[in-house]
Structure formats: C-alpha cells, structure tokens
Coordinates of C-alpha atoms in Angstrom, one line a residue:
M1 CA -4.7 29.4 -42.5
I2 CA -2.4 29.4 -38.9
I3 CA 0.6 31.6 -38.1
I4 CA 2.6 29.3 -35.6
E5 CA 4.6 31.9 -33.8
K6 CA 7.1 31.4 -30.4
P7 CA 6.6 31.5 -27.6
Y8 CA 4.6 28.8 -27.2
A9 CA 2.2 26.1 -29.5
S10 CA 0.5 23.3 -27.4
E11 CA 0.0 19.9 -27.8
L12 CA -3.9 20.6 -28.4
L13 CA -3.5 23.1 -30.5
L14 CA -1.2 21.3 -33.1
K15 CA -3.2 18.2 -33.1
T16 CA -6.5 20.1 -33.6
I17 CA -4.6 21.9 -36.5
A18 CA -3.6 18.2 -38.1
N19 CA -7.4 17.0 -37.3
C20 CA -8.9 20.2 -39.3
D21 CA -6.5 19.8 -41.9
V22 CA -5.6 23.7 -41.5
S23 CA -2.7 24.9 -43.4
V24 CA 0.3 26.2 -41.8
L25 CA 2.5 28.9 -43.0
S26 CA 5.7 27.7 -43.4
N27 CA 8.0 29.6 -41.1
N28 CA 11.2 28.3 -38.9
S29 CA 9.0 28.6 -35.7
A30 CA 6.2 26.6 -37.1
K31 CA 8.5 23.9 -38.0
E32 CA 10.5 24.2 -34.8
L33 CA 7.4 24.1 -32.6
N34 CA 6.0 21.3 -34.4
N35 CA 9.0 19.0 -34.5
K36 CA 7.5 17.1 -37.3
K37 CA 5.2 15.0 -34.9
Y38 CA 2.1 15.9 -36.3
N39 CA 2.7 16.0 -40.1
L40 CA 1.5 19.0 -40.6
K41 CA 0.3 20.9 -44.2
Y42 CA 2.5 24.1 -44.8
L43 CA 2.0 26.5 -46.7
D44 CA 4.7 28.6 -48.4
E45 CA 5.0 32.2 -47.9
E46 CA 4.2 33.2 -51.4
S47 CA 1.1 30.9 -51.8
A48 CA -0.4 32.1 -48.7
I49 CA -0.4 35.3 -49.6
N50 CA -1.9 34.8 -53.0
L51 CA -4.3 32.8 -51.4
F52 CA -5.8 35.8 -49.5
K53 CA -5.2 38.4 -52.5
D54 CA -7.7 36.0 -54.4
G55 CA -9.9 35.7 -51.7
K56 CA -10.2 32.0 -51.7
E57 CA -9.4 31.3 -47.7
Y58 CA -10.5 33.8 -45.2
L59 CA -10.4 32.0 -41.6
L60 CA -6.4 33.1 -40.4
Y61 CA -5.5 32.5 -36.6
S62 CA -2.2 32.9 -34.7
N63 CA -1.2 31.5 -31.2
S64 CA 1.2 34.4 -30.9
E65 CA 1.2 38.3 -31.5
N66 CA 4.6 37.8 -33.0
S67 CA 2.6 37.0 -35.9
L68 CA 1.1 40.3 -36.5
E69 CA 4.1 41.9 -38.1
W70 CA 4.3 39.4 -40.9
I71 CA 0.3 40.2 -41.5
T72 CA 0.7 43.5 -41.7
K73 CA 3.7 43.2 -43.8
N74 CA 2.4 40.7 -46.3
L75 CA -1.1 41.1 -46.1
P76 CA -1.8 45.2 -45.8
F77 CA -4.8 44.8 -48.2
S78 CA -6.7 42.3 -45.7
N79 CA -9.3 42.7 -43.0
A80 CA -7.1 41.1 -40.6
A81 CA -4.3 43.8 -41.2
K82 CA -6.8 46.7 -40.8
N83 CA -8.1 45.2 -37.3
I84 CA -4.9 44.2 -36.4
E85 CA -3.9 48.7 -36.6
I86 CA -7.3 49.3 -34.9
F87 CA -6.7 46.8 -31.6
K88 CA -3.1 46.7 -31.3
N89 CA -3.5 50.8 -30.8
K90 CA -5.3 51.3 -27.7
A91 CA -6.0 55.3 -28.5
K92 CA -7.5 54.4 -32.0
F93 CA -9.4 51.5 -30.2
R94 CA -10.6 54.1 -27.4
K95 CA -11.9 56.4 -30.4
I96 CA -13.9 54.0 -32.2
L97 CA -15.3 53.3 -28.8
T98 CA -16.7 56.9 -28.4
S99 CA -19.8 56.5 -29.8
I100 CA -20.9 54.1 -27.0
Y101 CA -18.8 55.5 -24.2
P102 CA -18.7 59.0 -24.9
D103 CA -17.8 60.3 -21.9
F104 CA -14.9 57.9 -20.8
F105 CA -11.4 59.8 -20.5
Y106 CA -8.5 58.8 -22.5
R107 CA -5.2 60.9 -23.5
E108 CA -2.3 59.4 -25.7
I109 CA 0.9 61.0 -24.8
D110 CA 4.5 60.4 -26.4
F111 CA 7.3 59.0 -24.3
E112 CA 9.4 61.9 -23.9
A113 CA 6.2 64.3 -22.9
L114 CA 5.3 62.3 -19.8
W115 CA 7.5 64.3 -17.4
E116 CA 5.7 67.2 -18.9
V117 CA 2.2 66.3 -18.0
N118 CA 0.2 68.4 -15.7
F119 CA -0.6 65.6 -13.3
D120 CA -3.4 67.8 -11.4
E121 CA -5.4 67.7 -14.9
L122 CA -5.5 63.8 -14.9
P123 CA -8.6 62.5 -12.7
L124 CA -7.7 60.3 -10.3
P125 CA -7.6 57.1 -10.3
F126 CA -6.3 56.2 -13.6
V127 CA -4.1 53.7 -15.7
I128 CA -1.1 54.0 -17.9
K129 CA 0.1 51.8 -20.2
P130 CA 2.1 51.5 -23.8
T131 CA -0.6 52.6 -26.6
V132 CA 0.6 49.6 -28.2
G133 CA 1.1 46.6 -25.7
F134 CA 1.0 43.0 -24.5
L135 CA 0.1 41.4 -21.5
S136 CA 1.2 43.7 -18.4
F137 CA 4.4 45.0 -19.6
G138 CA 4.3 49.0 -18.7
V139 CA 1.0 48.8 -16.9
Y140 CA 0.4 51.0 -13.8
T141 CA -2.4 52.3 -11.8
I142 CA -2.3 55.3 -10.5
R143 CA -4.0 56.8 -7.5
S144 CA -1.6 59.2 -6.0
K145 CA 1.2 62.0 -6.8
K146 CA 3.5 59.5 -5.2
D147 CA 2.1 56.3 -7.5
W148 CA 3.1 58.8 -10.8
D149 CA 6.6 60.1 -9.4
E150 CA 7.5 56.0 -9.0
T151 CA 5.9 54.9 -12.4
L152 CA 7.8 57.5 -14.3
N153 CA 11.0 56.0 -13.0
S154 CA 9.5 52.4 -13.7
I155 CA 8.8 52.9 -17.3
K156 CA 12.0 53.7 -18.2
D157 CA 13.3 50.1 -17.0
D158 CA 10.1 48.6 -18.6
I159 CA 11.6 49.8 -21.9
K160 CA 14.6 48.2 -22.0
K161 CA 13.3 45.0 -20.7
V162 CA 10.7 44.4 -23.7
A163 CA 13.0 46.3 -26.7
N164 CA 14.6 42.9 -27.3
I165 CA 11.8 40.8 -26.7
F166 CA 8.6 42.0 -28.7
P167 CA 8.6 43.5 -32.4
K168 CA 7.0 47.0 -32.2
V169 CA 3.9 45.9 -33.6
V170 CA 3.4 43.9 -30.3
V171 CA 4.8 46.5 -28.0
D172 CA 5.6 50.0 -28.9
S173 CA 6.9 52.2 -25.9
S174 CA 6.9 55.1 -28.0
K175 CA 3.8 56.8 -26.8
F176 CA 1.6 55.7 -23.7
I177 CA -2.1 56.2 -23.3
I178 CA -3.3 57.5 -19.9
E179 CA -7.1 56.7 -19.1
E180 CA -9.7 56.9 -16.7
M181 CA -9.5 54.0 -14.2
I182 CA -12.5 51.4 -14.7
E183 CA -13.7 50.4 -11.3
G184 CA -15.4 46.8 -11.1
D185 CA -14.3 43.0 -12.0
E186 CA -12.1 42.5 -15.0
Y187 CA -12.6 39.4 -17.3
A188 CA -11.6 38.7 -20.5
V189 CA -13.1 36.6 -23.1
D190 CA -12.0 34.5 -26.3
V191 CA -14.5 35.4 -29.3
Y192 CA -14.4 34.9 -32.7
F193 CA -16.6 37.1 -35.3
S194 CA -18.4 34.6 -37.8
K195 CA -20.0 36.2 -40.9
Q196 CA -21.6 39.5 -40.5
S197 CA -19.4 40.2 -37.5
T198 CA -21.7 38.1 -35.5
P199 CA -19.9 37.1 -32.0
V200 CA -19.3 33.3 -31.0
I201 CA -17.9 33.8 -27.6
L202 CA -15.4 30.7 -26.6
N203 CA -14.9 31.2 -23.0
I204 CA -15.4 33.8 -20.3
F205 CA -12.4 34.2 -17.8
Q206 CA -12.7 36.3 -14.5
H207 CA -8.9 38.0 -13.8
P208 CA -8.5 38.2 -10.0
F209 CA -6.0 40.6 -8.5
L210 CA -4.1 40.1 -5.1
N211 CA -4.7 44.1 -4.4
E212 CA -5.9 47.3 -6.0
K213 CA -2.4 48.1 -7.3
D214 CA -1.5 44.5 -8.3
V215 CA -1.7 44.7 -12.3
S216 CA -0.4 41.0 -13.2
D217 CA -1.7 38.2 -15.3
R218 CA -0.8 35.4 -12.4
I219 CA -4.3 33.7 -12.6
Y220 CA -7.6 33.5 -14.6
I221 CA -10.3 31.6 -13.5
T222 CA -13.3 30.4 -15.1
S223 CA -16.8 28.4 -13.6
K224 CA -20.2 28.0 -14.9
N225 CA -21.4 30.4 -12.8
I226 CA -19.0 33.2 -14.1
I227 CA -20.2 32.1 -17.6
K228 CA -23.9 32.1 -16.7
D229 CA -23.7 35.6 -15.1
N230 CA -22.0 37.3 -17.9
L231 CA -22.5 35.6 -21.3
N232 CA -25.4 37.6 -22.0
A233 CA -24.0 41.0 -21.2
F234 CA -20.8 40.4 -22.9
N235 CA -22.6 39.1 -25.9
S236 CA -24.7 42.2 -26.1
L237 CA -21.4 44.6 -26.0
L238 CA -19.7 42.4 -28.7
E239 CA -22.4 42.7 -31.0
Q240 CA -22.4 46.3 -30.5
L241 CA -18.6 46.1 -31.8
G242 CA -19.6 44.3 -34.8
K243 CA -21.8 47.1 -35.9
L244 CA -18.7 49.4 -35.5
I245 CA -15.9 47.6 -37.2
D246 CA -16.2 44.9 -39.9
L247 CA -14.9 41.9 -37.8
N248 CA -16.0 39.0 -40.0
Y249 CA -14.3 35.8 -39.3
F250 CA -12.2 37.4 -36.6
P251 CA -10.5 35.9 -34.1
M252 CA -9.9 37.9 -30.6
H253 CA -9.1 37.9 -27.0
I254 CA -10.8 40.8 -25.5
E255 CA -10.4 42.2 -21.5
L256 CA -13.4 43.7 -20.1
R257 CA -14.3 45.4 -16.9
K258 CA -17.6 45.1 -15.5
T259 CA -18.7 47.9 -12.8
P260 CA -20.7 47.6 -9.5
N261 CA -24.0 48.5 -11.5
G262 CA -23.3 46.1 -14.0
K263 CA -21.7 48.1 -17.3
V264 CA -20.0 46.5 -19.3
I265 CA -16.5 48.6 -20.5
P266 CA -13.5 47.2 -23.0
I267 CA -10.3 47.4 -21.9
E268 CA -8.4 46.6 -24.6
A269 CA -8.7 43.8 -27.5
N270 CA -5.9 41.4 -28.6
P271 CA -6.2 40.5 -32.3
M272 CA -5.8 37.1 -34.3
R273 CA -5.7 35.3 -31.3
F274 CA -7.4 33.9 -28.1
A275 CA -5.5 33.7 -24.8
G276 CA -1.8 34.0 -25.0
W277 CA 0.7 31.1 -24.8
C278 CA -2.1 28.9 -25.6
T279 CA -3.7 29.6 -22.3
T280 CA -6.8 29.0 -24.2
D281 CA -6.8 25.4 -23.8
M282 CA -8.3 26.0 -20.2
A283 CA -12.0 25.9 -22.1
F284 CA -10.9 22.0 -23.1
G285 CA -10.1 21.3 -19.2
A286 CA -13.0 23.1 -17.8
Y287 CA -15.8 22.4 -20.4
G288 CA -14.4 19.9 -22.9
I289 CA -14.6 22.9 -25.4
N290 CA -11.6 22.7 -28.1
V291 CA -11.6 26.8 -29.1
Y292 CA -9.8 26.0 -32.1
E293 CA -12.2 23.5 -33.8
H294 CA -15.1 25.8 -33.4
Y295 CA -13.3 28.6 -35.2
F296 CA -11.7 26.3 -37.8
N297 CA -15.2 24.8 -38.3
Q298 CA -17.0 28.0 -37.8
T299 CA -19.2 26.3 -35.0
T300 CA -20.8 27.5 -31.8
P301 CA -20.8 26.0 -28.4
D302 CA -24.0 25.1 -27.1
W303 CA -23.6 26.7 -23.4
D304 CA -27.1 25.4 -22.3
A305 CA -25.8 21.8 -22.4
I306 CA -22.3 22.4 -21.6
L307 CA -23.4 24.1 -18.2
A308 CA -26.0 21.9 -17.3
Q309 CA -23.2 19.1 -17.2
A310 CA -20.4 21.4 -15.9
D311 CA -19.1 20.6 -12.0
D312 CA -19.0 23.7 -9.1
K313 CA -15.1 23.7 -9.5
I314 CA -13.2 26.6 -10.3
S315 CA -10.9 25.9 -13.4
Y316 CA -7.8 28.2 -13.9
F317 CA -4.5 28.7 -15.3
A318 CA -1.4 30.4 -13.4
M319 CA 1.4 32.0 -14.4
A320 CA 4.5 31.4 -12.9
E321 CA 6.9 34.7 -13.5
V322 CA 10.6 34.4 -13.2
P323 CA 11.3 36.4 -10.8
A324 CA 13.9 39.4 -11.6
S325 CA 16.0 38.6 -8.7
A326 CA 16.8 35.1 -10.6
R327 CA 18.2 37.3 -13.8
Q328 CA 21.1 38.5 -11.6
E329 CA 22.4 34.8 -11.0
E330 CA 24.7 33.2 -13.4
K331 CA 23.2 29.5 -12.8
F332 CA 19.3 29.2 -11.5
S333 CA 16.6 26.5 -11.6
F334 CA 13.2 26.2 -10.1
D335 CA 12.2 24.0 -7.6
Y336 CA 9.1 22.5 -9.4
N337 CA 7.6 20.0 -7.0
G338 CA 7.5 22.6 -4.3
F339 CA 5.9 25.0 -6.5
C340 CA 2.9 22.8 -7.5
K341 CA 2.3 21.7 -3.7
N342 CA 0.4 25.2 -3.8
F343 CA -2.1 23.6 -6.1
S344 CA -4.6 21.2 -5.3
E345 CA -5.8 19.7 -8.5
I346 CA -3.2 19.8 -11.4
Y347 CA -4.4 18.4 -14.8
D348 CA -1.7 19.9 -16.8
L349 CA 1.7 21.8 -15.5
R350 CA 3.8 23.2 -18.9
K351 CA 7.4 23.7 -18.1
L352 CA 8.9 26.5 -19.9
D353 CA 12.3 27.7 -20.8
Y354 CA 12.7 30.2 -18.3
K355 CA 16.6 31.4 -19.4
K356 CA 14.5 32.6 -23.0
H357 CA 11.1 33.5 -21.6
P358 CA 9.8 35.7 -18.5
L359 CA 7.6 32.3 -17.2
F360 CA 9.0 29.4 -16.1
A361 CA 6.1 27.3 -15.7
I362 CA 2.1 27.6 -16.7
I363 CA -0.2 25.5 -14.6
F364 CA -3.6 24.6 -15.3
G365 CA -5.5 23.3 -12.5
K366 CA -9.2 23.2 -10.3
A367 CA -10.1 24.0 -7.1
K368 CA -13.2 23.4 -4.9
E369 CA -12.9 26.9 -2.9
Y370 CA -12.0 30.5 -4.1
S371 CA -9.3 30.8 -1.2
E372 CA -6.9 28.6 -3.4
V373 CA -7.0 31.4 -5.7
E374 CA -6.2 33.6 -3.2
K375 CA -3.4 31.5 -2.3
I376 CA -1.9 31.6 -5.4
L377 CA -2.1 35.1 -6.1
A378 CA -0.2 35.7 -2.9
L379 CA 2.7 33.2 -3.9
K380 CA 6.2 34.5 -4.7
T381 CA 8.2 32.6 -7.3
S382 CA 11.5 33.8 -5.7
D383 CA 11.0 31.3 -3.0
Y384 CA 11.5 28.5 -5.4
I385 CA 14.7 29.2 -7.2
C386 CA 17.0 26.6 -6.3

C-alpha cells in the first residue's frame, strides 16, 4: 500500500502505482494530487488498518513524511511505526549506532536548556539540529563561540517558520541534538530492506556544498563513478544496520558522510520514503531505474549492467528555494526562463506553488563538467524574483 501526501506526487510515481496495481490509502491528499488521471485503486482507512492487522499486506511506502503521523496513530502495532520512532528521533538512532561507533559524541538537550549549555564542554566543530527534523530546518554547523551565539538567535526564528508547516512527527523543535561534526563528503542513499533485513540500494547521491557553513539542500548529484566508488562500502554499513534493527520490507532515504580515511558514518535516516519531493525520480533520468517498481516488486537493480551503459555525465536535481525577501512582498513571481539559463541540459522542470511551499521549482538535469554544479550552488534565487 502507498500513502500519498502533500506536498508533491510526481507523474512517474502515480503512473507506477497504477501500473503495479498498488493500493492507495483513500485520503484527501491522494485524490487531490492524483486528480483522477490514473484511475488509482483506493483503499479506505478501516480496510487498510485491517490489512496490516491481519498481516496480509507487508509493503508500505509514502512519498512524503506527512504520512508518518497517520502510520504512528493507526498502525502503532506495525514494524513500520516502531522504525519511524527510531529513525525520526536522531538521539534514539545515535544510541542504536553506539555499538558500531562507540566513541561518537552526541547530546540531546531541551530547547529551553540551550541557553544554559556550557559551550566550552562541547567538541568543536559540531552540528546542532532538531532531534526530530526534516530537510535543513534548524540545522547549523558550529565552529566558534560566535557561531554558537548567532545560532541561538536564529533557532527561535526557525521554530516560528516550521510550526505551521509540518506535524510534530516530522519536525519537533522541543528538543535538539548536538553531535560532533563528521568531516568528509556527504552522500544520501535510497534503499529498501527486503526479507530478513537485506539492503537493496536503488541510488546513491552526493550532496555537495558551497562552503563549510552551507547546510542547504540546493543540489544532489549522481554519476557512474559515484556509484562505483561507494556501492560496496555503503552496502556493508546498511547490512550492519539491518542486523541491529528489524527492517524487513522497509524503505528509507539515509544520509551518510564518508571521512577522508574511508570510514562511513550515518548522519540521519528518513523512514518510509526515498528522496523527498519525489526527487528520487533522478534515478530514472540518470540510469533508467524506476525505484518504485523495484520496491513494490522487490527486485534488485543490476548495477554492473546499468553502469556499463551509463554515460560520463553528472546527473542532478536542484532545489530552487523561495528567498525570505520574497515573503515580504504582497505579490511576487519568478523568472523561470532566466533561472533555467543557468542549467545546460534540463530534462525535467517541476514548477511548484511558491506561495504555499518553500520551493518554486525543482530542476532535473545533466552536466558534462563539475563547474556547472559549483555554479548552481552559488545561485541566488532572489535574483530571479519579478
């Protein structure tokens, strides 16, 4: 079964649901986002709950973390609900990982107690973020006392911004986690765990940044070299994770860092979905992989064959954020044509309702040179307000 929720369901996702004959939870978001185009097979709430109670249907997926509240409320007995609690709570996840990383520093602190923290006791550099979070809301890298003081002021504004956007199961700013900074390149992996918690990797993304203070989600990239260089190491870590937690038939989007000496350390894991806003579709444009089909059919990509046919280009998706300055205007729009001139090969432009969402577009494209990625990282979306 799939739970379709706002903010976005792609054409590829909806088409795959129809082709694979997957049941869709009958909720308002599913009907609104589908718009009756694909004649989806809906399942009422009571029937869906009974299916999982009877153990007749094991596969569950969602396009959005907004579905997590429904799962934890209506399927509290399920393995999915238990794993949501583990992965959405970064402190609980870190505690489970202690057996693999016994020396890793982290500390959970109540929001009100942040101003009482003895800064000198914290190991620089470190990261602070909500214990339960999504995207980059409330995430800060601290390298000095000045950074810390500025961050405490910014956190208050972050709380106001997200309070009315996401339910508490997705973003909860009542507690924060402070953890040591993991130096190295950042990656993300779309993976599902099949029977007996065996990981099946569906895509590997690298997450580049503009500079050491950048924590944005502006762009994620993939290429055959990124896959080749990391597939075995990431799979090995995921196998260890599957031995620690019962992850049968469980999909997730997990973020990792690879240190200069090759050690792989998880940052966080997002349960029940692959890359958010259906950006997981990048695997289809890059490699012809339909991640939804693989999950619902419980099949594994033939990476050797896929990479043998892959070109040398860098595939990416880029998030075009609505700048804070635009929110101060009564009426505003964006120059999409001008913005798109920064991208050499766009194969999918998804325009979003920027008055409701923090993004005005998601761009899927390909680049021959890494210099284009650097250019995209440096873009100022405020330059395209009109």
